[in-house]
Coordinates of C-alpha atoms and ligand atoms in Angstrom, one line a residue:
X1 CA 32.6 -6.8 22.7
X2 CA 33.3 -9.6 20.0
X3 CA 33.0 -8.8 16.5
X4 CA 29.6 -9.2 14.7
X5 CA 30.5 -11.5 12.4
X6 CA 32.3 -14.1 14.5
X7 CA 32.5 -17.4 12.2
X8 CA 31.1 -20.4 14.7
X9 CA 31.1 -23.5 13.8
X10 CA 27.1 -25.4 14.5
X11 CA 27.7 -28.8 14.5
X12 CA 26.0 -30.2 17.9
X13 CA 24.3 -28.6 20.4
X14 CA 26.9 -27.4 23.1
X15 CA 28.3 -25.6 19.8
X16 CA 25.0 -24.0 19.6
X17 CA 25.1 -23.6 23.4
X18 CA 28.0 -21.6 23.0
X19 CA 26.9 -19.4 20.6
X20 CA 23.8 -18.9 22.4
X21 CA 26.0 -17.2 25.0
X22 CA 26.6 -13.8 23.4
X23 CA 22.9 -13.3 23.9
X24 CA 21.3 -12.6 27.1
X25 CA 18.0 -14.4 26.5
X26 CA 16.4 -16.3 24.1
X27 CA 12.7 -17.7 24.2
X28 CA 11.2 -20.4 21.9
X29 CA 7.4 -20.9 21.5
X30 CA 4.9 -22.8 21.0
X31 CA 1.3 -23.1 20.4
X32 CA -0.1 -26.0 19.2
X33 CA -3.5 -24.2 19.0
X34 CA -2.5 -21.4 16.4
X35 CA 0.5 -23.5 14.7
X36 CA 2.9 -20.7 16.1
X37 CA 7.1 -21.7 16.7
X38 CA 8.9 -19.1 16.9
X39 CA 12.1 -17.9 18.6
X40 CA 12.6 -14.2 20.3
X41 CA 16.4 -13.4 20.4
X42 CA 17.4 -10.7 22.6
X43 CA 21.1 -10.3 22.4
X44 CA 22.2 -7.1 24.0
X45 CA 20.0 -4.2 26.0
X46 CA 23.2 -2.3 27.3
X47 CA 21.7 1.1 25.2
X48 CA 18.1 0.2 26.0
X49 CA 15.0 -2.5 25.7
X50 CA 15.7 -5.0 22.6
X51 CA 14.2 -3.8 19.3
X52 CA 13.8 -5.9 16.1
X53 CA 11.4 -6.6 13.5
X54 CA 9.8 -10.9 13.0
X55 CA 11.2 -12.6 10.3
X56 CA 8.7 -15.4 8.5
X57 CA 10.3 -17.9 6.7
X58 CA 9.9 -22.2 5.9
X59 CA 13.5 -22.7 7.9
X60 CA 14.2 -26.0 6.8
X61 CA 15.6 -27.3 10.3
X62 CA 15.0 -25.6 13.4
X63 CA 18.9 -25.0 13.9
X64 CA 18.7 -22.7 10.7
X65 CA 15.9 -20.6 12.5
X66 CA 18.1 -20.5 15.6
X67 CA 21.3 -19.5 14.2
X68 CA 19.6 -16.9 11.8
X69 CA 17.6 -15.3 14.7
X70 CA 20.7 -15.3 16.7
X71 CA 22.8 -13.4 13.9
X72 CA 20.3 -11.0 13.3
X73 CA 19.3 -9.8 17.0
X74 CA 23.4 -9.4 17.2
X75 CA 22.6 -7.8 14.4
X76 CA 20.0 -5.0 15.7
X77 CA 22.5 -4.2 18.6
X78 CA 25.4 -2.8 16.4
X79 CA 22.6 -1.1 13.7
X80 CA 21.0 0.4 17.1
X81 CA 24.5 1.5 18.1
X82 CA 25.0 3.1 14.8
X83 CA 21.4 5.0 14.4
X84 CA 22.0 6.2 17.8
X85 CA 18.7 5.0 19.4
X86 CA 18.3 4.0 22.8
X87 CA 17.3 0.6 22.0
X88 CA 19.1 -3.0 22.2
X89 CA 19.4 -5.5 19.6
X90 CA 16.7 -8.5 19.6
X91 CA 15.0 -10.0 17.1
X92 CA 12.2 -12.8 16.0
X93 CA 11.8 -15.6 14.2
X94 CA 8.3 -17.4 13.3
X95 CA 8.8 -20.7 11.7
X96 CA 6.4 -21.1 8.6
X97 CA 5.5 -20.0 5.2
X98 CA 4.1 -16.8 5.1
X99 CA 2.1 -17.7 1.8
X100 CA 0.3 -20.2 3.0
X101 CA 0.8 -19.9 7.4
X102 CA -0.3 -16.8 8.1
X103 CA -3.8 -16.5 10.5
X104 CA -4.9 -14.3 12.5
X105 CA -4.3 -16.0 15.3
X106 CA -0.7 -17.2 15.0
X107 CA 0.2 -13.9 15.3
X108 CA -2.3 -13.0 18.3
X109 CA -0.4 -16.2 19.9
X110 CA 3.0 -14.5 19.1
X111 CA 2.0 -11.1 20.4
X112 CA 1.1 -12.8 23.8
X113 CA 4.6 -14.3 23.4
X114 CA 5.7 -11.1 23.0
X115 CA 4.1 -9.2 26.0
X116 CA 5.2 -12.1 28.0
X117 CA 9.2 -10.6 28.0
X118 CA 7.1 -7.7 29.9
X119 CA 8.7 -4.4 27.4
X120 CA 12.0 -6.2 26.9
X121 CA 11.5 -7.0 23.3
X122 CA 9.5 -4.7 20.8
X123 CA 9.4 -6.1 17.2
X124 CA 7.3 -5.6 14.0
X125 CA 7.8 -6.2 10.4
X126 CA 11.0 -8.5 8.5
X127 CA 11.0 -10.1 5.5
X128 CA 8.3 -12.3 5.0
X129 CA 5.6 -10.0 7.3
X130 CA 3.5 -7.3 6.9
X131 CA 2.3 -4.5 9.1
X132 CA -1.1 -6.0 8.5
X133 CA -0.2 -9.4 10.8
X134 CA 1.2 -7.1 13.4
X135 CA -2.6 -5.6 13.6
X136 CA -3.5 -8.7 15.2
X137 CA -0.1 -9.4 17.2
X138 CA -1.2 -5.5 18.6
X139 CA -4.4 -7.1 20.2
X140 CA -2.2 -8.7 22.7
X141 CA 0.6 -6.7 23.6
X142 CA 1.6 -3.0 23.1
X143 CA 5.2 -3.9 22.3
X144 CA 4.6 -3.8 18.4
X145 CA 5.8 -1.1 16.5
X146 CA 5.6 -0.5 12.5
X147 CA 1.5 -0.9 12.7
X148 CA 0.0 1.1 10.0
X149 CA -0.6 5.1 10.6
X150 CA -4.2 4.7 11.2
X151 CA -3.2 2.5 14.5
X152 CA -0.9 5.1 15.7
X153 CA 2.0 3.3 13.9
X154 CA 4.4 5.7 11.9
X155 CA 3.4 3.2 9.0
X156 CA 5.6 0.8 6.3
X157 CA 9.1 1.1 7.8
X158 CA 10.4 -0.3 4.3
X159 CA 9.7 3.0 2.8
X160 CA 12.6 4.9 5.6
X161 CA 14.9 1.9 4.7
X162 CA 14.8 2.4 1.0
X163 CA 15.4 5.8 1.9
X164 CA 18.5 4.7 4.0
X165 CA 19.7 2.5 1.4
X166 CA 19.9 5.3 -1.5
X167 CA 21.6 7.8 0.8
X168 CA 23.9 4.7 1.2
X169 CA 24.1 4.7 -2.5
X170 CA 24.9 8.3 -3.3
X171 CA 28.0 7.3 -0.3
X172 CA 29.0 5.0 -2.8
X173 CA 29.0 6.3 -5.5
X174 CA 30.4 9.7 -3.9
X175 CA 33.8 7.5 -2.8
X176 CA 34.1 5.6 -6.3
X177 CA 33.3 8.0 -9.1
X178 CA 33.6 11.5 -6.5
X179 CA 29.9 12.5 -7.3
X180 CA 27.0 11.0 -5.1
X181 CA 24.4 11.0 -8.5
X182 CA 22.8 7.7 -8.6
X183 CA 22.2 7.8 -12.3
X184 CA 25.1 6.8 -15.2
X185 CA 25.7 4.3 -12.6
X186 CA 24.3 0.4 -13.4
X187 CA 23.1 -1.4 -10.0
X188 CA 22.0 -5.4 -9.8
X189 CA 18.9 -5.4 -7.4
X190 CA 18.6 -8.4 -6.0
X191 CA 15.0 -9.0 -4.8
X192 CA 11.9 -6.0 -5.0
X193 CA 10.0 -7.2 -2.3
X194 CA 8.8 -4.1 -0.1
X195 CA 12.3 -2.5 0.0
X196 CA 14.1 -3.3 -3.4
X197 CA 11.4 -2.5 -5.0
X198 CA 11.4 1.0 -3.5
X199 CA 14.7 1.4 -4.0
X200 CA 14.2 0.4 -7.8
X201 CA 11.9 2.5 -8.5
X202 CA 14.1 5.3 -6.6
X203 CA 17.1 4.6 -8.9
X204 CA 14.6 4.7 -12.0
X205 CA 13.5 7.8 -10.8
X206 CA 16.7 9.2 -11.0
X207 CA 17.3 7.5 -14.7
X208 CA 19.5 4.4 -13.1
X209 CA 19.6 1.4 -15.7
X210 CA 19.6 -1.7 -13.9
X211 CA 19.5 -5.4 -13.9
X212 CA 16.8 -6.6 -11.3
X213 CA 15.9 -10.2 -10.4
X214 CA 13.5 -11.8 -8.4
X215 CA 11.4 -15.2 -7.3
X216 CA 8.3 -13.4 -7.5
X217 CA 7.2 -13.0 -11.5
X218 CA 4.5 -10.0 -10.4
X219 CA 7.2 -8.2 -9.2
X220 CA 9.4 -8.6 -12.1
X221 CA 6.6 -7.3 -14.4
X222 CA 5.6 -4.6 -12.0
X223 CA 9.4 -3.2 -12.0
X224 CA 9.3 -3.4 -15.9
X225 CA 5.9 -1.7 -16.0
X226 CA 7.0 1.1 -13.8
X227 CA 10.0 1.7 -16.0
X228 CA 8.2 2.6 -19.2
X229 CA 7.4 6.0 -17.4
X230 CA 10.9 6.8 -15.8
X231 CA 14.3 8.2 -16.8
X232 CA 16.1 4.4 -16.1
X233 CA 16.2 1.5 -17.9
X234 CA 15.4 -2.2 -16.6
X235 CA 16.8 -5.4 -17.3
X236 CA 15.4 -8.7 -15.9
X237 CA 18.0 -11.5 -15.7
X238 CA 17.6 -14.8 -13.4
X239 CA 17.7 -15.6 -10.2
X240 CA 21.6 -16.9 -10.4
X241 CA 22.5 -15.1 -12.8
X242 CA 22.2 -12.0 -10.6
X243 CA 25.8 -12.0 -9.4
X244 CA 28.4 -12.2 -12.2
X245 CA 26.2 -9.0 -14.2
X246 CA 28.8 -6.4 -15.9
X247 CA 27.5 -3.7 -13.4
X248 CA 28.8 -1.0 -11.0
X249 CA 27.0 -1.9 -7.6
X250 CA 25.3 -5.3 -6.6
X251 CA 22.4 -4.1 -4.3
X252 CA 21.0 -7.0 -2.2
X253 CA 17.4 -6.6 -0.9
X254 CA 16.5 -10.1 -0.1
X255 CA 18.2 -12.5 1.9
X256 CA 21.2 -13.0 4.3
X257 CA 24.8 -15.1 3.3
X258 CA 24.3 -13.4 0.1
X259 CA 27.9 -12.6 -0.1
X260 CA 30.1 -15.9 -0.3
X261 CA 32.8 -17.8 -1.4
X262 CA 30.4 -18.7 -4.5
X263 CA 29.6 -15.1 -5.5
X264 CA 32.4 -13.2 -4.5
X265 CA 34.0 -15.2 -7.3
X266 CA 31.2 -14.0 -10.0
X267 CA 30.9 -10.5 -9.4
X268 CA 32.4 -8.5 -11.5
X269 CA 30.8 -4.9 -9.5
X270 CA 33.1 -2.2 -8.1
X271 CA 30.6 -2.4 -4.8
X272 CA 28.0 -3.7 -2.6
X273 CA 24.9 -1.8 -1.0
X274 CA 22.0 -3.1 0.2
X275 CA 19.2 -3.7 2.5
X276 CA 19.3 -7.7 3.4
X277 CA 20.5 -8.1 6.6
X278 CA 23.3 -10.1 7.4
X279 CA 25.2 -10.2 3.9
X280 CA 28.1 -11.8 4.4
X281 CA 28.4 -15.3 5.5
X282 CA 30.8 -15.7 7.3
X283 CA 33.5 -12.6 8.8
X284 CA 35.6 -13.9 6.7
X285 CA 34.2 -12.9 3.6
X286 CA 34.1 -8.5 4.4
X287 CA 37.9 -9.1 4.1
X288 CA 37.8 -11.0 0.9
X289 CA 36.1 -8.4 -0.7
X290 CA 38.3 -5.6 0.3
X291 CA 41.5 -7.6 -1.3
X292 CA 39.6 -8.2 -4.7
X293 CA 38.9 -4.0 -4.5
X294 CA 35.0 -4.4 -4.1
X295 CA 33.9 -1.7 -1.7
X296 CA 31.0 -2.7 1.2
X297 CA 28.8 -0.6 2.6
X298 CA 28.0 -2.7 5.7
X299 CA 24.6 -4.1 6.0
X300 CA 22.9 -2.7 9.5
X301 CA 23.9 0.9 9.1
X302 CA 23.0 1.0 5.4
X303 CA 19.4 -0.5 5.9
X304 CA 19.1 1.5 9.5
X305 CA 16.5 3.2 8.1
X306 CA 13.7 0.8 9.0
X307 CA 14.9 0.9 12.8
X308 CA 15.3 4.5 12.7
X309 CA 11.2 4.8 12.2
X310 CA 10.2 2.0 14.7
X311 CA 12.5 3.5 17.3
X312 CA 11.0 7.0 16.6
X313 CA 6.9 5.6 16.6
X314 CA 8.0 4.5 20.3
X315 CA 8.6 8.2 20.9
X316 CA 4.9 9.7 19.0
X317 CA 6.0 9.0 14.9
X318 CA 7.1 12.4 13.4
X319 CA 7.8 11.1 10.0
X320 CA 10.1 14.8 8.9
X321 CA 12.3 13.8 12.3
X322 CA 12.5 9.9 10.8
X323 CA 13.7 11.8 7.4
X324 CA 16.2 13.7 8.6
X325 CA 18.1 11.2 10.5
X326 CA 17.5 8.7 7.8
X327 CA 19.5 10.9 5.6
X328 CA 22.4 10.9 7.9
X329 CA 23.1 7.5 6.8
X330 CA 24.9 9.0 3.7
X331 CA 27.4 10.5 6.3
X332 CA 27.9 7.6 8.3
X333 CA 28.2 5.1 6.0
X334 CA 31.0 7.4 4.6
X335 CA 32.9 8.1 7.2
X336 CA 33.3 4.0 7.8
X337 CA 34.6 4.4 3.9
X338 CA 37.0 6.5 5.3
X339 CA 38.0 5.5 8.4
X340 CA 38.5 2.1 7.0
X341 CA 40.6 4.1 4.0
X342 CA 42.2 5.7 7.0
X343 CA 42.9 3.0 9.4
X344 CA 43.8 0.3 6.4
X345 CA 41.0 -1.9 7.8
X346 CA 37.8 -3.5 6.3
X347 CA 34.3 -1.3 6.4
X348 CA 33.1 -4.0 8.2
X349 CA 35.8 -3.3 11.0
X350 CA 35.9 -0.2 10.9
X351 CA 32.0 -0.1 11.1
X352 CA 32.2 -2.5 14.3
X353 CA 34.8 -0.1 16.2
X354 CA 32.2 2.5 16.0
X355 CA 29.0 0.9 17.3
X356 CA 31.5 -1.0 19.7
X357 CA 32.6 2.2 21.1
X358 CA 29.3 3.4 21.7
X359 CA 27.7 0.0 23.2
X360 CA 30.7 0.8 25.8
X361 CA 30.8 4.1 26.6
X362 CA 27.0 3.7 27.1
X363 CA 27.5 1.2 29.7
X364 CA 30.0 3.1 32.1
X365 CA 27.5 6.4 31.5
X366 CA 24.4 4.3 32.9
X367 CA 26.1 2.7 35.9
X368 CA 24.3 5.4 38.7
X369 CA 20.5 4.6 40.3
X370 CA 18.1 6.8 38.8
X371 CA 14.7 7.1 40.3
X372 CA 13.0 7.5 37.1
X373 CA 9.6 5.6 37.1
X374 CA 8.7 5.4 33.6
X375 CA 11.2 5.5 30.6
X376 CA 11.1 8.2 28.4
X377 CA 10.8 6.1 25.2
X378 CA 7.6 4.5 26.2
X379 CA 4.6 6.4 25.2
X380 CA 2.4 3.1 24.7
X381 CA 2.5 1.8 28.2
Ligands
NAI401 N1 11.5 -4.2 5.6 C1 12.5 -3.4 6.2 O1 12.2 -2.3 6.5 C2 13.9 -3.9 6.4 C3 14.3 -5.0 5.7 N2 15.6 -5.4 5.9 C4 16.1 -6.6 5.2 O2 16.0 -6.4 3.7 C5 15.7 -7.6 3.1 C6 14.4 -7.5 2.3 O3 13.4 -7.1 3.2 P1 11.9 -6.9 2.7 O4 11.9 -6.1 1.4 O5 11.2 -6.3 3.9 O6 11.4 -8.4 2.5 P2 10.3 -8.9 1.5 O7 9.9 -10.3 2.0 O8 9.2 -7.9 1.3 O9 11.1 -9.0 0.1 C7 12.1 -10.0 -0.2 C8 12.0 -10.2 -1.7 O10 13.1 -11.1 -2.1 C9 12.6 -12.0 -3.1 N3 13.4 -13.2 -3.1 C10 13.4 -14.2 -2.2 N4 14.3 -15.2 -2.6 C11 14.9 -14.7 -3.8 C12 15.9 -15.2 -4.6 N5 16.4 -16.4 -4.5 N6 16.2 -14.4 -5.7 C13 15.7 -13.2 -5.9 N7 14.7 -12.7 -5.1 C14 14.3 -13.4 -4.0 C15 11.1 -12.3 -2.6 O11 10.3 -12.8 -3.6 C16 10.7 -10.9 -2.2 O12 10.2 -10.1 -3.3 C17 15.7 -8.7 4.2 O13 17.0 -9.2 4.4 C18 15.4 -7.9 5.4 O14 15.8 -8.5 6.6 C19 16.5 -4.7 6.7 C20 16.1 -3.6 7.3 C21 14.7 -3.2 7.3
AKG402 O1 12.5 -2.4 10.0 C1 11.8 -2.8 11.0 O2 10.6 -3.0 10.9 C2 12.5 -3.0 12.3 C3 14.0 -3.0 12.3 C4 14.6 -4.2 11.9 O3 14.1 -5.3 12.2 C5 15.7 -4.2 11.0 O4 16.2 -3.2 10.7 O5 16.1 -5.3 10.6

């Protein structure tokens, strides 16, 4: 299997083409009636059917949808590899803004889309939706996971991927200072939309100080409300001023690319943990930061937790089985800390060899007929 981060160039379409052929299928629709483009990736179902929340978002040119729904169902297949669920990596895309596109019906029209791949693809909430639009995505196909509790849904994922990304945090912290506290540690959060601003308040909790910033001024006051009754401090700095802040850990919780040429030459941090997906942009750039010292936890285990839940609703939710294995992260994300210590190879690498591994001993293990009619996983259909 190729590496995750694979720099392609997109500058016509056999290009695209091309990159389009890591994936086994991806489906674009269309509604004219509900307003609904969107674009299902499903890259790899070697461990199981493709699982992967729907991202919304005003893509300014329908190649940057592609390309960002193609990087982030690649994307679910190592984080599924890593969390050890027997899913595969897809993911979806719907082209809009969700402040002002959302209906009821666009996402009916994407959840026929949806039942259309007939249990190949199960997705629910990214950044940019809530479990509330996958209530009326539900009414149309039983391939959505992350619906509230009170649908039979094991409820806001967000909340087990802040989890994940703190246990990610005390990893951190336990393989640059030797202790796995999260306080007397500073962290830049970048973006408290439904997971930075859990893991926020999680690091207030534990008296964190930090520097937040986000888009979204409610937010920003919420944050600064919540931390005039905890331990930690908060400091609210500006959008791009987020990266070159004198503090330990950058923590990104809002969009993907995050880690560049651009930034990597403002931050000043010793590390970076966070939940967006697809952090670095380009393969490059995990090696860049390990030769200017700057430890990185990679993005799809540390923000596994969100996957770990979904997977788990698909088996009846048991949210003290979702905890435990969310907690695990801290051991996985370091042993890539020390493998790639061990091995003299990024954390990105050394993260990739693992899932890799997996992805292929799965295949040779599934290569006999088995009469099975319905897979275990599937309680819904
Ligand atoms: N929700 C989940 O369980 C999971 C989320 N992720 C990833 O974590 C990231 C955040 O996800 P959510 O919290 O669900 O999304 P969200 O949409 O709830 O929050 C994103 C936040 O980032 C802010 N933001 C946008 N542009 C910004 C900018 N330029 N500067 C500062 N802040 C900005 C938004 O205002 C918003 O508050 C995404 O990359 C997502 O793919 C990964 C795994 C699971
Ligand atoms: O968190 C979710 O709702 C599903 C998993 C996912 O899409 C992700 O981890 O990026």
């Amino acid at each position: 299997m190729m590496s995750l981060m694979k720099e392609t160039p997109v500058n016509n379409d056999f290009l695209l083409l091309d990159r389009m052929s890591e994936h086994e299928q991806v489906v674009f629709c269309n509604d004219p009636s509900s307003g609904l483009k969107a674009i299902i990736a499903i890259h790899n179902t070697t461990l199981g059917p493709a699982l992967g929340g729907c991202r919304m978002q005003p893509y300014n040119s329908f190649d940057e949808a592609l390309i960002d729904v193609l990087r982030l169902s690649k994307g679910m297949s190592y984080k599924c590899a890593a969390a050890d669920v027997d899913f595969g990596g897809g993911k979806a895309v719907i082209i809009g803004d969700p402040l002002t596109d959302k209906t009821p019906e666009l996402f009916r029209s994407f959840g026929q889309f949806v039942d259309s791949l007939g249990g190949r693809f199960y997705t629910g909430t990214d950044m940019g939706t809530d479990m509330e639009d996958f209530i009326h995505a539900m009414r149309e196909t039983n391939n959505i996971v992350g619906v509230p509790e009170a649908y039979g849904g094991g409820g806001d994922s967000s909340v087990p991927t802040a989890i994940g990304v703190l246990n990610g945090l005390k990893a951190t912290n336990k393989m640059l200072f030797g202790r796995t506290q999260l306080h007397g540690v500073t962290y830049a959060i970048q973006g408290l939309g439904k997971v930075g601003y859990k893991v926020a308040e999680g690091l207030l909790e534990e008296g964190a100080d930090l520097y937040v910033t986000d888009i979204n001024e409610d937010r920003l006051q919420q944050i600064e409300l919540r931390a005039e009754s905890a331990a930690g401090s908060v400091k609210v700095v500006a959008s791009n001023e987020i990266y070159s802040q004198e503090a330990d850990v950058f923590v990104p919780c809002a969009f993907g690319g995050v880690i560049n040429d651009d930034t990597i030459s403002q931050f000043k941090v010793k590390a970076i943990a966070g939940s967006a997906n697809n952090q670095l942009l380009a393969g490059k750039h995990g090696r860049v930061l390990a030769e200017k010292g700057i430890l990185y936890a990679p993005d799809y285990i540390i923000n596994s937790g969100g996957l770990i839940q979904v997977a788990d609703e698909l088996y009846g939710a048991n949210k003290e089985r979702v905890l435990l294995k969310t907690k695990e992260i801290y051991n996985i994300i370091l042993q890539v800390y020390q493998e790639a210590e061990r091995h003299r190879i990024t954390t990105v690498e050394a993260a990739d060899r693992i899932c890799e591994k997996t992805m292929m001993n799965r295949a040779k293990r599934n290569s006999f007929y088995s009469a099975s009619l319905k897979p275990k996983w599937n309680i819904r259909n």
